Amino acid sequence: MPPILPTDSPLGAHLEGIPVPHADILLVADMLCDDERAKLQEIHEFLQTEIRPVVGEYWDREEFPFDLLPLLAEHGLGEIELSDTSRLFRGLVYAEVTRADVSFSTLVGIHNELVIGVINGMGSDAQREKWLPGLRRFEKVGCFALTEPDHGSDVAGGLATSAQRTDDGWVINGKKRWIGGGTFADFTIVFARDTEDHTVKAFLVENDREGVRTSKISGKLALRIMQNADMTFDNVEIPAENIIEGVKSFADLNTYLCTSRAWVAWQGAGLQLGIFDKAREYALKREQFGRPLAKFQLVQESLARILGNASASLGMMAHIAQLQERGLLDMPKAAMAKATTTRLARESAAVGRALAGGNGILTEYDLSKMMADAEALYTYEGTYDINSLIVGRAVTGHSAFV
């Protein structure tokens, strides 16, 4: 079977020695400069050969593979947001990590977009000096605690965790929920309401401080490798220097929440690349009625639909990256991208799972795992409905929820 597209381009593939066209059929990755394109190919090969084949067992057991963190660091995945690279490259890297595993991409994205992003952009010189070197190498891990048990979509106005100023610093009280990495992080960026002026501020709280308690959320359908946590802060005392001075109100978070929605949109695109990879692999290897599934018309339609969804998502995200470079990304654009790519990922995951029939429900074939993880992408960083309403408000001038 001759290649339709060059297989030595980034995201190229071979299946048991047979060259096959890569999933980036519109050549989005070819928009990168030569150095970034080569680096992306290196990351792709690392993730596909050393990460994707081993994560299924961890997913089944709801365990996190800490031994793989140094490998991520070796390939620069701990310092993406500190690198002098294009927004398109960073986005495609996030897509590639998701292509290998959604939980890993969630850790890498939170680590870069939110933890490193907030400390580097809003923290003090002392905070940057203390934490960034270890974070870059994944020797330190932070988590981002905004969501609460009673406040998810309405957390901007309903945030209940409190911060009370004292002579020596602050006392933090409250509960957080769904905090990725909360069970093993070295510190937490906690968002709490100042009891004096009632504005939302950010605080860096080391997780070994007295009064910090974490518990793993078990029994999840999706993101089973990521250790999401319930966190309680019971009269936790922190020094004055632990406040993140650049966050003076919830509005100061908008830039980070906007870029994090764009990151999840890249996850939606990357997941579809992974779905296409595994669905095509299954269709080419599996035989029924004396011929490969790939020769059946309905199977080819399914693969074409998945690839079309993935290509539409990558095309949208390439333009989002251009808008970011120009400083033109705002919340409605990011919300539309996140809602769209994750909706398409959900559809693509269902199509891919069905293509594999009964085998499609086994994690051995990855498709059921990716279908489950698509549900998480559809829901976090603003549910599909909330992001749709953000877009609706922007295009009509009327708010449907506040």
mmCIF file of C-alpha atoms in Angstrom:
data_model
loop_
_atom_site.group_PDB
_atom_site.id
_atom_site.type_symbol
_atom_site.label_atom_id
_atom_site.label_comp_id
_atom_site.label_asym_id
_atom_site.label_seq_id
_atom_site.Cartn_x
_atom_site.Cartn_y
_atom_site.Cartn_z
ATOM 1 C CA MET A 1 0.000 0.000 0.000
ATOM 2 C CA PRO A 2 1.876 3.140 -1.120
ATOM 3 C CA PRO A 3 1.872 6.163 1.203
ATOM 4 C CA ILE A 4 -0.543 8.935 0.327
ATOM 5 C CA LEU A 5 1.497 11.449 2.330
ATOM 6 C CA PRO A 6 5.209 11.460 3.259
ATOM 7 C CA THR A 7 5.780 9.213 6.249
ATOM 8 C CA ASP A 8 8.956 11.014 7.347
ATOM 9 C CA SER A 9 6.968 14.136 8.249
ATOM 10 C CA PRO A 10 6.011 14.813 11.878
ATOM 11 C CA LEU A 11 3.281 12.460 13.006
ATOM 12 C CA GLY A 12 4.286 9.934 10.333
ATOM 13 C CA ALA A 13 3.532 6.266 10.943
ATOM 14 C CA HIS A 14 4.322 2.731 9.917
ATOM 15 C CA LEU A 15 2.189 -0.285 10.619
ATOM 16 C CA GLU A 16 4.259 -3.482 10.773
ATOM 17 C CA GLY A 17 6.609 -2.147 8.102
ATOM 18 C CA ILE A 18 3.851 -0.841 5.820
ATOM 19 C CA PRO A 19 4.003 2.945 5.324
ATOM 20 C CA VAL A 20 0.640 4.560 5.918
ATOM 21 C CA PRO A 21 -0.398 8.212 5.694
ATOM 22 C CA HIS A 22 -0.093 10.111 8.930
ATOM 23 C CA ALA A 23 -3.206 11.345 10.659
ATOM 24 C CA ASP A 24 -2.274 15.011 10.130
ATOM 25 C CA ILE A 25 -3.630 14.790 6.593
ATOM 26 C CA LEU A 26 -3.836 18.587 6.191
ATOM 27 C CA LEU A 27 -0.133 18.940 7.128
ATOM 28 C CA VAL A 28 -0.698 21.295 10.055
ATOM 29 C CA ALA A 29 2.609 20.246 11.607
ATOM 30 C CA ASP A 30 4.397 21.224 8.389
ATOM 31 C CA MET A 31 3.626 24.862 9.279
ATOM 32 C CA LEU A 32 6.333 24.623 11.955
ATOM 33 C CA CYS A 33 9.917 25.682 11.375
ATOM 34 C CA ASP A 34 12.428 22.892 10.701
ATOM 35 C CA ASP A 35 13.748 22.739 14.276
ATOM 36 C CA GLU A 36 10.285 22.588 15.826
ATOM 37 C CA ARG A 37 9.135 20.008 13.310
ATOM 38 C CA ALA A 38 12.105 17.779 14.153
ATOM 39 C CA LYS A 39 11.513 18.209 17.876
ATOM 40 C CA LEU A 40 7.833 17.346 17.463
ATOM 41 C CA GLN A 41 8.763 14.167 15.618
ATOM 42 C CA GLU A 42 11.153 13.224 18.418
ATOM 43 C CA ILE A 43 8.445 13.766 21.032
ATOM 44 C CA HIS A 44 5.921 11.816 18.945
ATOM 45 C CA GLU A 45 8.237 8.815 18.663
ATOM 46 C CA PHE A 46 9.082 8.886 22.377
ATOM 47 C CA LEU A 47 5.436 9.028 23.427
ATOM 48 C CA GLN A 48 4.321 6.327 21.021
ATOM 49 C CA THR A 49 7.125 3.897 21.867
ATOM 50 C CA GLU A 50 7.697 4.475 25.600
ATOM 51 C CA ILE A 51 4.479 5.918 27.046
ATOM 52 C CA ARG A 52 1.428 4.755 25.104
ATOM 53 C CA PRO A 53 2.221 1.012 25.216
ATOM 54 C CA VAL A 54 2.527 0.915 29.026
ATOM 55 C CA VAL A 55 -0.165 3.244 30.341
ATOM 56 C CA GLY A 56 -3.135 0.902 29.893
ATOM 57 C CA GLU A 57 -2.283 -1.194 32.955
ATOM 58 C CA TYR A 58 -1.963 1.910 35.111
ATOM 59 C CA TRP A 59 -5.310 3.132 33.778
ATOM 60 C CA ASP A 60 -6.942 -0.176 34.733
ATOM 61 C CA ARG A 61 -5.522 0.035 38.265
ATOM 62 C CA GLU A 62 -6.130 3.788 38.737
ATOM 63 C CA GLU A 63 -2.425 4.221 39.495
ATOM 64 C CA PHE A 64 -0.006 6.960 38.527
ATOM 65 C CA PRO A 65 3.339 5.854 36.989
ATOM 66 C CA PHE A 66 5.745 8.129 38.830
ATOM 67 C CA ASP A 67 8.722 6.381 37.242
ATOM 68 C CA LEU A 68 7.775 7.882 33.873
ATOM 69 C CA LEU A 69 8.045 11.511 35.035
ATOM 70 C CA PRO A 70 11.833 11.692 34.507
ATOM 71 C CA LEU A 71 11.319 10.518 30.931
ATOM 72 C CA LEU A 72 8.832 13.327 30.330
ATOM 73 C CA ALA A 73 11.368 15.788 31.719
ATOM 74 C CA GLU A 74 14.121 14.461 29.437
ATOM 75 C CA HIS A 75 12.028 15.460 26.448
ATOM 76 C CA GLY A 76 11.237 18.947 27.769
ATOM 77 C CA LEU A 77 7.627 18.285 28.717
ATOM 78 C CA GLY A 78 8.092 19.849 32.147
ATOM 79 C CA GLU A 79 8.996 23.257 30.729
ATOM 80 C CA ILE A 80 6.893 23.752 27.617
ATOM 81 C CA GLU A 81 5.575 27.123 28.777
ATOM 82 C CA LEU A 82 9.074 28.366 29.582
ATOM 83 C CA SER A 83 10.428 27.460 26.161
ATOM 84 C CA ASP A 84 11.034 29.903 23.335
ATOM 85 C CA THR A 85 8.767 28.053 20.930
ATOM 86 C CA SER A 86 5.762 28.947 18.839
ATOM 87 C CA ARG A 87 2.215 28.586 20.102
ATOM 88 C CA LEU A 88 1.564 26.115 17.302
ATOM 89 C CA PHE A 89 4.443 23.917 18.458
ATOM 90 C CA ARG A 90 3.259 23.988 22.063
ATOM 91 C CA GLY A 91 -0.265 23.123 21.020
ATOM 92 C CA LEU A 92 0.867 20.244 18.836
ATOM 93 C CA VAL A 93 2.997 18.930 21.708
ATOM 94 C CA TYR A 94 -0.075 18.942 23.962
ATOM 95 C CA ALA A 95 -1.949 17.129 21.194
ATOM 96 C CA GLU A 96 0.812 14.529 20.916
ATOM 97 C CA VAL A 97 0.807 13.820 24.652
ATOM 98 C CA THR A 98 -2.966 13.393 24.510
ATOM 99 C CA ARG A 99 -2.591 11.124 21.494
ATOM 100 C CA ALA A 100 -0.582 8.822 23.785
ATOM 101 C CA ASP A 101 -2.720 9.211 26.929
ATOM 102 C CA VAL A 102 -5.257 11.752 28.166
ATOM 103 C CA SER A 103 -4.296 11.516 31.847
ATOM 104 C CA PHE A 104 -0.660 12.243 31.080
ATOM 105 C CA SER A 105 -1.655 15.165 28.905
ATOM 106 C CA THR A 106 -3.802 16.514 31.727
ATOM 107 C CA LEU A 107 -0.848 16.432 34.095
ATOM 108 C CA VAL A 108 1.467 18.022 31.505
ATOM 109 C CA GLY A 109 -1.093 20.703 30.664
ATOM 110 C CA ILE A 110 -1.937 21.662 34.254
ATOM 111 C CA HIS A 111 1.767 21.606 35.121
ATOM 112 C CA ASN A 112 2.648 24.009 32.300
ATOM 113 C CA GLU A 113 -0.407 26.136 31.592
ATOM 114 C CA LEU A 114 -1.622 26.679 35.141
ATOM 115 C CA VAL A 115 1.056 25.875 37.733
ATOM 116 C CA ILE A 116 4.173 27.112 35.937
ATOM 117 C CA GLY A 117 2.120 29.751 34.128
ATOM 118 C CA VAL A 118 0.797 31.347 37.319
ATOM 119 C CA ILE A 119 4.072 31.149 39.256
ATOM 120 C CA ASN A 120 6.132 32.485 36.368
ATOM 121 C CA GLY A 121 3.650 35.167 35.354
ATOM 122 C CA MET A 122 2.155 36.246 38.673
ATOM 123 C CA GLY A 123 4.516 34.998 41.378
ATOM 124 C CA SER A 124 7.367 36.745 43.144
ATOM 125 C CA ASP A 125 11.045 36.435 42.247
ATOM 126 C CA ALA A 126 11.515 34.290 45.365
ATOM 127 C CA GLN A 127 8.680 31.952 44.365
ATOM 128 C CA ARG A 128 10.062 31.578 40.855
ATOM 129 C CA GLU A 129 13.556 30.907 42.195
ATOM 130 C CA LYS A 130 12.302 28.345 44.707
ATOM 131 C CA TRP A 131 9.919 26.335 42.538
ATOM 132 C CA LEU A 132 10.604 26.714 38.812
ATOM 133 C CA PRO A 133 13.898 24.747 38.609
ATOM 134 C CA GLY A 134 12.325 21.633 40.151
ATOM 135 C CA LEU A 135 9.120 22.030 38.182
ATOM 136 C CA ARG A 136 11.013 22.189 34.889
ATOM 137 C CA ARG A 137 12.531 18.766 35.629
ATOM 138 C CA PHE A 138 9.355 17.244 37.131
ATOM 139 C CA GLU A 139 11.294 16.902 40.381
ATOM 140 C CA LYS A 140 8.547 19.028 41.905
ATOM 141 C CA VAL A 141 4.857 18.890 41.079
ATOM 142 C CA GLY A 142 2.229 21.483 41.894
ATOM 143 C CA CYS A 143 -1.542 21.447 41.626
ATOM 144 C CA PHE A 144 -4.142 24.113 40.897
ATOM 145 C CA ALA A 145 -7.039 24.291 43.363
ATOM 146 C CA LEU A 146 -9.938 26.387 42.128
ATOM 147 C CA THR A 147 -12.978 24.065 41.941
ATOM 148 C CA GLU A 148 -14.879 23.358 45.170
ATOM 149 C CA PRO A 149 -17.383 20.665 46.194
ATOM 150 C CA ASP A 150 -20.286 23.095 45.817
ATOM 151 C CA HIS A 151 -18.848 25.407 43.178
ATOM 152 C CA GLY A 152 -17.764 24.307 39.717
ATOM 153 C CA SER A 153 -19.267 26.297 36.867
ATOM 154 C CA ASP A 154 -20.224 29.110 39.266
ATOM 155 C CA VAL A 155 -16.910 29.247 41.122
ATOM 156 C CA ALA A 156 -16.167 32.818 39.979
ATOM 157 C CA GLY A 157 -18.954 34.202 42.142
ATOM 158 C CA GLY A 158 -19.448 31.366 44.596
ATOM 159 C CA LEU A 159 -15.916 30.560 45.742
ATOM 160 C CA ALA A 160 -16.159 29.810 49.469
ATOM 161 C CA THR A 161 -12.603 28.969 50.578
ATOM 162 C CA SER A 162 -11.417 31.798 52.822
ATOM 163 C CA ALA A 163 -8.110 33.492 53.561
ATOM 164 C CA GLN A 164 -7.788 35.525 56.751
ATOM 165 C CA ARG A 165 -4.875 37.869 57.210
ATOM 166 C CA THR A 166 -2.851 37.540 60.429
ATOM 167 C CA ASP A 167 0.163 39.328 61.880
ATOM 168 C CA ASP A 168 2.434 36.628 60.439
ATOM 169 C CA GLY A 169 0.684 35.788 57.184
ATOM 170 C CA TRP A 170 -2.592 34.069 56.326
ATOM 171 C CA VAL A 171 -4.894 31.311 57.537
ATOM 172 C CA ILE A 172 -6.623 29.260 54.835
ATOM 173 C CA ASN A 173 -9.901 27.416 55.418
ATOM 174 C CA GLY A 174 -12.028 25.542 52.908
ATOM 175 C CA LYS A 175 -12.440 22.553 50.650
ATOM 176 C CA LYS A 176 -11.459 21.880 47.042
ATOM 177 C CA ARG A 177 -12.518 19.067 44.728
ATOM 178 C CA TRP A 178 -11.306 17.411 41.515
ATOM 179 C CA ILE A 179 -7.782 18.697 42.046
ATOM 180 C CA GLY A 180 -5.506 16.931 39.567
ATOM 181 C CA GLY A 181 -2.368 15.604 41.231
ATOM 182 C CA GLY A 182 -3.577 16.727 44.632
ATOM 183 C CA THR A 183 -2.641 13.438 46.306
ATOM 184 C CA PHE A 184 1.048 13.673 45.422
ATOM 185 C CA ALA A 185 1.807 17.327 44.666
ATOM 186 C CA ASP A 186 4.446 19.194 46.638
ATOM 187 C CA PHE A 187 2.332 22.326 46.821
ATOM 188 C CA THR A 188 -1.049 23.692 45.849
ATOM 189 C CA ILE A 189 -1.986 27.013 44.300
ATOM 190 C CA VAL A 190 -5.102 27.702 46.369
ATOM 191 C CA PHE A 191 -7.680 30.296 45.379
ATOM 192 C CA ALA A 192 -9.424 31.763 48.405
ATOM 193 C CA ARG A 193 -11.584 34.771 49.219
ATOM 194 C CA ASP A 194 -9.973 37.423 51.404
ATOM 195 C CA THR A 195 -12.186 37.871 54.463
ATOM 196 C CA GLU A 196 -11.402 41.602 54.540
ATOM 197 C CA ASP A 197 -12.073 42.816 51.008
ATOM 198 C CA HIS A 198 -13.897 39.691 49.717
ATOM 199 C CA THR A 199 -11.760 39.494 46.568
ATOM 200 C CA VAL A 200 -10.324 36.205 45.332
ATOM 201 C CA LYS A 201 -6.582 35.853 45.850
ATOM 202 C CA ALA A 202 -4.059 33.083 45.183
ATOM 203 C CA PHE A 203 -1.791 31.431 47.725
ATOM 204 C CA LEU A 204 1.013 28.923 47.471
ATOM 205 C CA VAL A 205 0.390 26.263 50.128
ATOM 206 C CA GLU A 206 2.910 23.472 50.711
ATOM 207 C CA ASN A 207 1.017 20.194 51.023
ATOM 208 C CA ASP A 208 2.947 19.038 54.085
ATOM 209 C CA ARG A 209 1.644 21.931 56.196
ATOM 210 C CA GLU A 210 -0.467 21.092 59.206
ATOM 211 C CA GLY A 211 -4.164 21.157 58.363
ATOM 212 C CA VAL A 212 -3.815 20.103 54.708
ATOM 213 C CA ARG A 213 -5.600 16.828 54.026
ATOM 214 C CA THR A 214 -6.044 15.054 50.687
ATOM 215 C CA SER A 215 -8.008 12.003 49.614
ATOM 216 C CA LYS A 216 -8.086 10.314 46.234
ATOM 217 C CA ILE A 217 -11.343 10.342 44.259
ATOM 218 C CA SER A 218 -11.784 6.720 43.195
ATOM 219 C CA GLY A 219 -14.154 4.880 40.892
ATOM 220 C CA LYS A 220 -13.810 7.299 37.992
ATOM 221 C CA LEU A 221 -14.969 6.447 34.491
ATOM 222 C CA ALA A 222 -12.231 8.577 32.953
ATOM 223 C CA LEU A 223 -8.782 10.014 33.675
ATOM 224 C CA ARG A 224 -8.100 6.991 35.837
ATOM 225 C CA ILE A 225 -4.325 7.537 35.796
ATOM 226 C CA MET A 226 -4.628 11.123 36.977
ATOM 227 C CA GLN A 227 -5.002 11.191 40.751
ATOM 228 C CA ASN A 228 -7.814 13.694 41.313
ATOM 229 C CA ALA A 229 -8.290 14.664 44.932
ATOM 230 C CA ASP A 230 -10.612 16.121 47.487
ATOM 231 C CA MET A 231 -8.589 18.611 49.513
ATOM 232 C CA THR A 232 -9.357 20.157 52.887
ATOM 233 C CA PHE A 233 -7.593 23.184 54.341
ATOM 234 C CA ASP A 234 -8.314 23.387 58.072
ATOM 235 C CA ASN A 235 -6.801 26.508 59.667
ATOM 236 C CA VAL A 236 -3.698 26.172 57.511
ATOM 237 C CA GLU A 237 -1.160 28.827 58.448
ATOM 238 C CA ILE A 238 1.127 30.152 55.732
ATOM 239 C CA PRO A 239 3.667 32.995 55.796
ATOM 240 C CA ALA A 240 2.972 36.333 54.156
ATOM 241 C CA GLU A 241 5.423 35.588 51.348
ATOM 242 C CA ASN A 242 3.235 32.680 50.147
ATOM 243 C CA ILE A 243 0.643 34.974 48.629
ATOM 244 C CA ILE A 244 0.897 35.188 44.825
ATOM 245 C CA GLU A 245 0.923 38.955 44.565
ATOM 246 C CA GLY A 246 -0.012 39.172 40.896
ATOM 247 C CA VAL A 247 -3.470 37.706 41.522
ATOM 248 C CA LYS A 248 -5.429 40.557 43.075
ATOM 249 C CA SER A 249 -8.903 39.451 41.902
ATOM 250 C CA PHE A 250 -10.601 36.689 39.959
ATOM 251 C CA ALA A 251 -10.294 38.810 36.830
ATOM 252 C CA ASP A 252 -6.510 38.368 36.961
ATOM 253 C CA LEU A 253 -7.058 34.654 36.280
ATOM 254 C CA ASN A 254 -8.857 35.211 32.996
ATOM 255 C CA THR A 255 -5.716 34.971 30.881
ATOM 256 C CA TYR A 256 -4.800 31.608 32.394
ATOM 257 C CA LEU A 257 -8.321 30.225 32.261
ATOM 258 C CA CYS A 258 -8.546 31.324 28.629
ATOM 259 C CA THR A 259 -5.268 29.659 27.605
ATOM 260 C CA SER A 260 -6.143 26.542 29.605
ATOM 261 C CA ARG A 261 -9.365 26.187 27.608
ATOM 262 C CA ALA A 262 -7.278 26.414 24.446
ATOM 263 C CA TRP A 263 -5.004 23.711 25.852
ATOM 264 C CA VAL A 264 -8.008 21.403 26.449
ATOM 265 C CA ALA A 265 -9.123 22.132 22.892
ATOM 266 C CA TRP A 266 -5.718 20.855 21.757
ATOM 267 C CA GLN A 267 -6.384 17.782 23.886
ATOM 268 C CA GLY A 268 -9.616 17.242 21.977
ATOM 269 C CA ALA A 269 -7.694 17.351 18.698
ATOM 270 C CA GLY A 270 -4.912 15.096 19.968
ATOM 271 C CA LEU A 271 -7.303 12.506 21.321
ATOM 272 C CA GLN A 272 -8.852 12.203 17.864
ATOM 273 C CA LEU A 273 -5.430 11.554 16.343
ATOM 274 C CA GLY A 274 -5.039 8.703 18.810
ATOM 275 C CA ILE A 275 -8.509 7.368 18.056
ATOM 276 C CA PHE A 276 -7.766 7.395 14.333
ATOM 277 C CA ASP A 277 -4.424 5.639 14.881
ATOM 278 C CA LYS A 278 -5.931 2.779 16.866
ATOM 279 C CA ALA A 279 -9.099 2.441 14.790
ATOM 280 C CA ARG A 280 -7.103 2.258 11.560
ATOM 281 C CA GLU A 281 -4.634 -0.182 13.088
ATOM 282 C CA TYR A 282 -7.485 -2.425 14.164
ATOM 283 C CA ALA A 283 -9.206 -2.201 10.784
ATOM 284 C CA LEU A 284 -6.032 -3.188 8.937
ATOM 285 C CA LYS A 285 -5.150 -6.088 11.232
ATOM 286 C CA ARG A 286 -8.562 -7.588 11.942
ATOM 287 C CA GLU A 287 -10.064 -9.966 9.377
ATOM 288 C CA GLN A 288 -13.688 -10.995 9.044
ATOM 289 C CA PHE A 289 -15.393 -12.878 6.197
ATOM 290 C CA GLY A 290 -11.962 -13.596 4.764
ATOM 291 C CA ARG A 291 -10.733 -10.031 4.336
ATOM 292 C CA PRO A 292 -9.468 -7.116 6.437
ATOM 293 C CA LEU A 293 -12.088 -4.897 8.041
ATOM 294 C CA ALA A 294 -10.416 -2.034 6.193
ATOM 295 C CA LYS A 295 -11.912 -3.308 2.918
ATOM 296 C CA PHE A 296 -15.501 -2.844 4.132
ATOM 297 C CA GLN A 297 -17.330 0.290 3.063
ATOM 298 C CA LEU A 298 -18.844 1.098 6.459
ATOM 299 C CA VAL A 299 -15.460 0.744 8.148
ATOM 300 C CA GLN A 300 -13.861 3.109 5.647
ATOM 301 C CA GLU A 301 -16.682 5.611 6.233
ATOM 302 C CA SER A 302 -16.022 5.433 9.980
ATOM 303 C CA LEU A 303 -12.308 6.057 9.503
ATOM 304 C CA ALA A 304 -13.026 8.946 7.137
ATOM 305 C CA ARG A 305 -15.411 10.497 9.663
ATOM 306 C CA ILE A 306 -12.890 10.240 12.501
ATOM 307 C CA LEU A 307 -10.156 11.716 10.311
ATOM 308 C CA GLY A 308 -12.466 14.502 9.150
ATOM 309 C CA ASN A 309 -13.311 15.411 12.751
ATOM 310 C CA ALA A 310 -9.627 15.342 13.723
ATOM 311 C CA SER A 311 -8.633 17.458 10.739
ATOM 312 C CA ALA A 312 -11.349 20.032 11.425
ATOM 313 C CA SER A 313 -10.155 20.223 15.025
ATOM 314 C CA LEU A 314 -6.483 20.594 14.068
ATOM 315 C CA GLY A 315 -7.327 23.269 11.520
ATOM 316 C CA MET A 316 -9.288 25.252 14.088
ATOM 317 C CA MET A 317 -6.505 24.917 16.638
ATOM 318 C CA ALA A 318 -3.835 26.033 14.174
ATOM 319 C CA HIS A 319 -5.773 29.274 13.779
ATOM 320 C CA ILE A 320 -6.250 29.566 17.546
ATOM 321 C CA ALA A 321 -2.446 29.333 17.879
ATOM 322 C CA GLN A 322 -2.068 32.181 15.390
ATOM 323 C CA LEU A 323 -4.512 34.289 17.394
ATOM 324 C CA GLN A 324 -2.531 33.566 20.567
ATOM 325 C CA GLU A 325 0.683 34.698 18.889
ATOM 326 C CA ARG A 326 -1.038 37.969 17.989
ATOM 327 C CA GLY A 327 -2.547 38.427 21.468
ATOM 328 C CA LEU A 328 -6.076 38.115 20.089
ATOM 329 C CA LEU A 329 -7.308 35.015 21.908
ATOM 330 C CA ASP A 330 -10.235 35.795 24.206
ATOM 331 C CA MET A 331 -12.606 33.656 26.244
ATOM 332 C CA PRO A 332 -15.380 33.282 23.614
ATOM 333 C CA LYS A 333 -12.862 32.055 21.018
ATOM 334 C CA ALA A 334 -11.218 29.675 23.496
ATOM 335 C CA ALA A 335 -14.600 28.444 24.722
ATOM 336 C CA MET A 336 -15.785 27.774 21.157
ATOM 337 C CA ALA A 337 -12.607 25.834 20.392
ATOM 338 C CA LYS A 338 -12.845 23.773 23.577
ATOM 339 C CA ALA A 339 -16.528 23.005 23.086
ATOM 340 C CA THR A 340 -16.045 22.073 19.444
ATOM 341 C CA THR A 341 -12.992 19.822 19.557
ATOM 342 C CA THR A 342 -14.180 17.949 22.640
ATOM 343 C CA ARG A 343 -17.640 17.445 21.109
ATOM 344 C CA LEU A 344 -16.021 16.042 17.976
ATOM 345 C CA ALA A 345 -13.688 13.903 20.107
ATOM 346 C CA ARG A 346 -16.679 12.418 21.862
ATOM 347 C CA GLU A 347 -18.251 11.514 18.511
ATOM 348 C CA SER A 348 -14.987 10.172 17.110
ATOM 349 C CA ALA A 349 -14.408 8.048 20.217
ATOM 350 C CA ALA A 350 -17.841 6.441 19.910
ATOM 351 C CA VAL A 351 -17.287 5.711 16.214
ATOM 352 C CA GLY A 352 -13.855 4.231 16.874
ATOM 353 C CA ARG A 353 -15.071 2.083 19.732
ATOM 354 C CA ALA A 354 -17.928 0.720 17.633
ATOM 355 C CA LEU A 355 -15.587 -0.066 14.743
ATOM 356 C CA ALA A 356 -13.736 -2.555 16.953
ATOM 357 C CA GLY A 357 -16.910 -4.405 17.949
ATOM 358 C CA GLY A 358 -16.600 -6.488 21.096
ATOM 359 C CA ASN A 359 -12.857 -5.904 21.272
ATOM 360 C CA GLY A 360 -13.611 -2.203 21.440
ATOM 361 C CA ILE A 361 -14.615 -2.495 25.082
ATOM 362 C CA LEU A 362 -11.199 -3.836 26.146
ATOM 363 C CA THR A 363 -8.481 -1.433 27.267
ATOM 364 C CA GLU A 364 -6.026 -3.682 25.434
ATOM 365 C CA TYR A 365 -7.141 -1.998 22.220
ATOM 366 C CA ASP A 366 -7.150 1.544 23.713
ATOM 367 C CA LEU A 367 -10.436 2.564 22.089
ATOM 368 C CA SER A 368 -12.651 2.052 25.155
ATOM 369 C CA LYS A 369 -10.092 3.917 27.289
ATOM 370 C CA MET A 370 -10.097 6.827 24.866
ATOM 371 C CA MET A 371 -13.888 6.825 24.697
ATOM 372 C CA ALA A 372 -14.090 7.090 28.482
ATOM 373 C CA ASP A 373 -11.418 9.797 28.639
ATOM 374 C CA ALA A 374 -13.304 11.817 26.017
ATOM 375 C CA GLU A 375 -16.049 12.268 28.608
ATOM 376 C CA ALA A 376 -13.605 14.039 30.925
ATOM 377 C CA LEU A 377 -12.450 16.423 28.189
ATOM 378 C CA TYR A 378 -16.067 17.180 27.351
ATOM 379 C CA THR A 379 -16.683 18.118 30.982
ATOM 380 C CA TYR A 380 -13.671 19.792 32.614
ATOM 381 C CA GLU A 381 -12.310 23.311 32.045
ATOM 382 C CA GLY A 382 -15.907 24.394 31.626
ATOM 383 C CA THR A 383 -18.515 21.861 30.562
ATOM 384 C CA TYR A 384 -19.610 21.761 26.943
ATOM 385 C CA ASP A 385 -22.832 23.549 27.932
ATOM 386 C CA ILE A 386 -21.117 26.351 29.849
ATOM 387 C CA ASN A 387 -18.601 26.967 27.062
ATOM 388 C CA SER A 388 -21.440 27.029 24.546
ATOM 389 C CA LEU A 389 -23.231 29.631 26.642
ATOM 390 C CA ILE A 390 -20.076 31.747 26.805
ATOM 391 C CA VAL A 391 -20.067 31.755 23.011
ATOM 392 C CA GLY A 392 -23.819 32.409 22.964
ATOM 393 C CA ARG A 393 -23.402 35.422 25.223
ATOM 394 C CA ALA A 394 -20.676 36.804 22.970
ATOM 395 C CA VAL A 395 -22.702 36.470 19.764
ATOM 396 C CA THR A 396 -26.058 37.675 21.122
ATOM 397 C CA GLY A 397 -25.132 40.141 23.825
ATOM 398 C CA HIS A 398 -27.432 38.284 26.248
ATOM 399 C CA SER A 399 -26.244 36.096 29.099
ATOM 400 C CA ALA A 400 -28.150 32.889 29.722
ATOM 401 C CA PHE A 401 -26.531 32.029 33.046
ATOM 402 C CA VAL A 402 -25.457 35.193 34.904
#
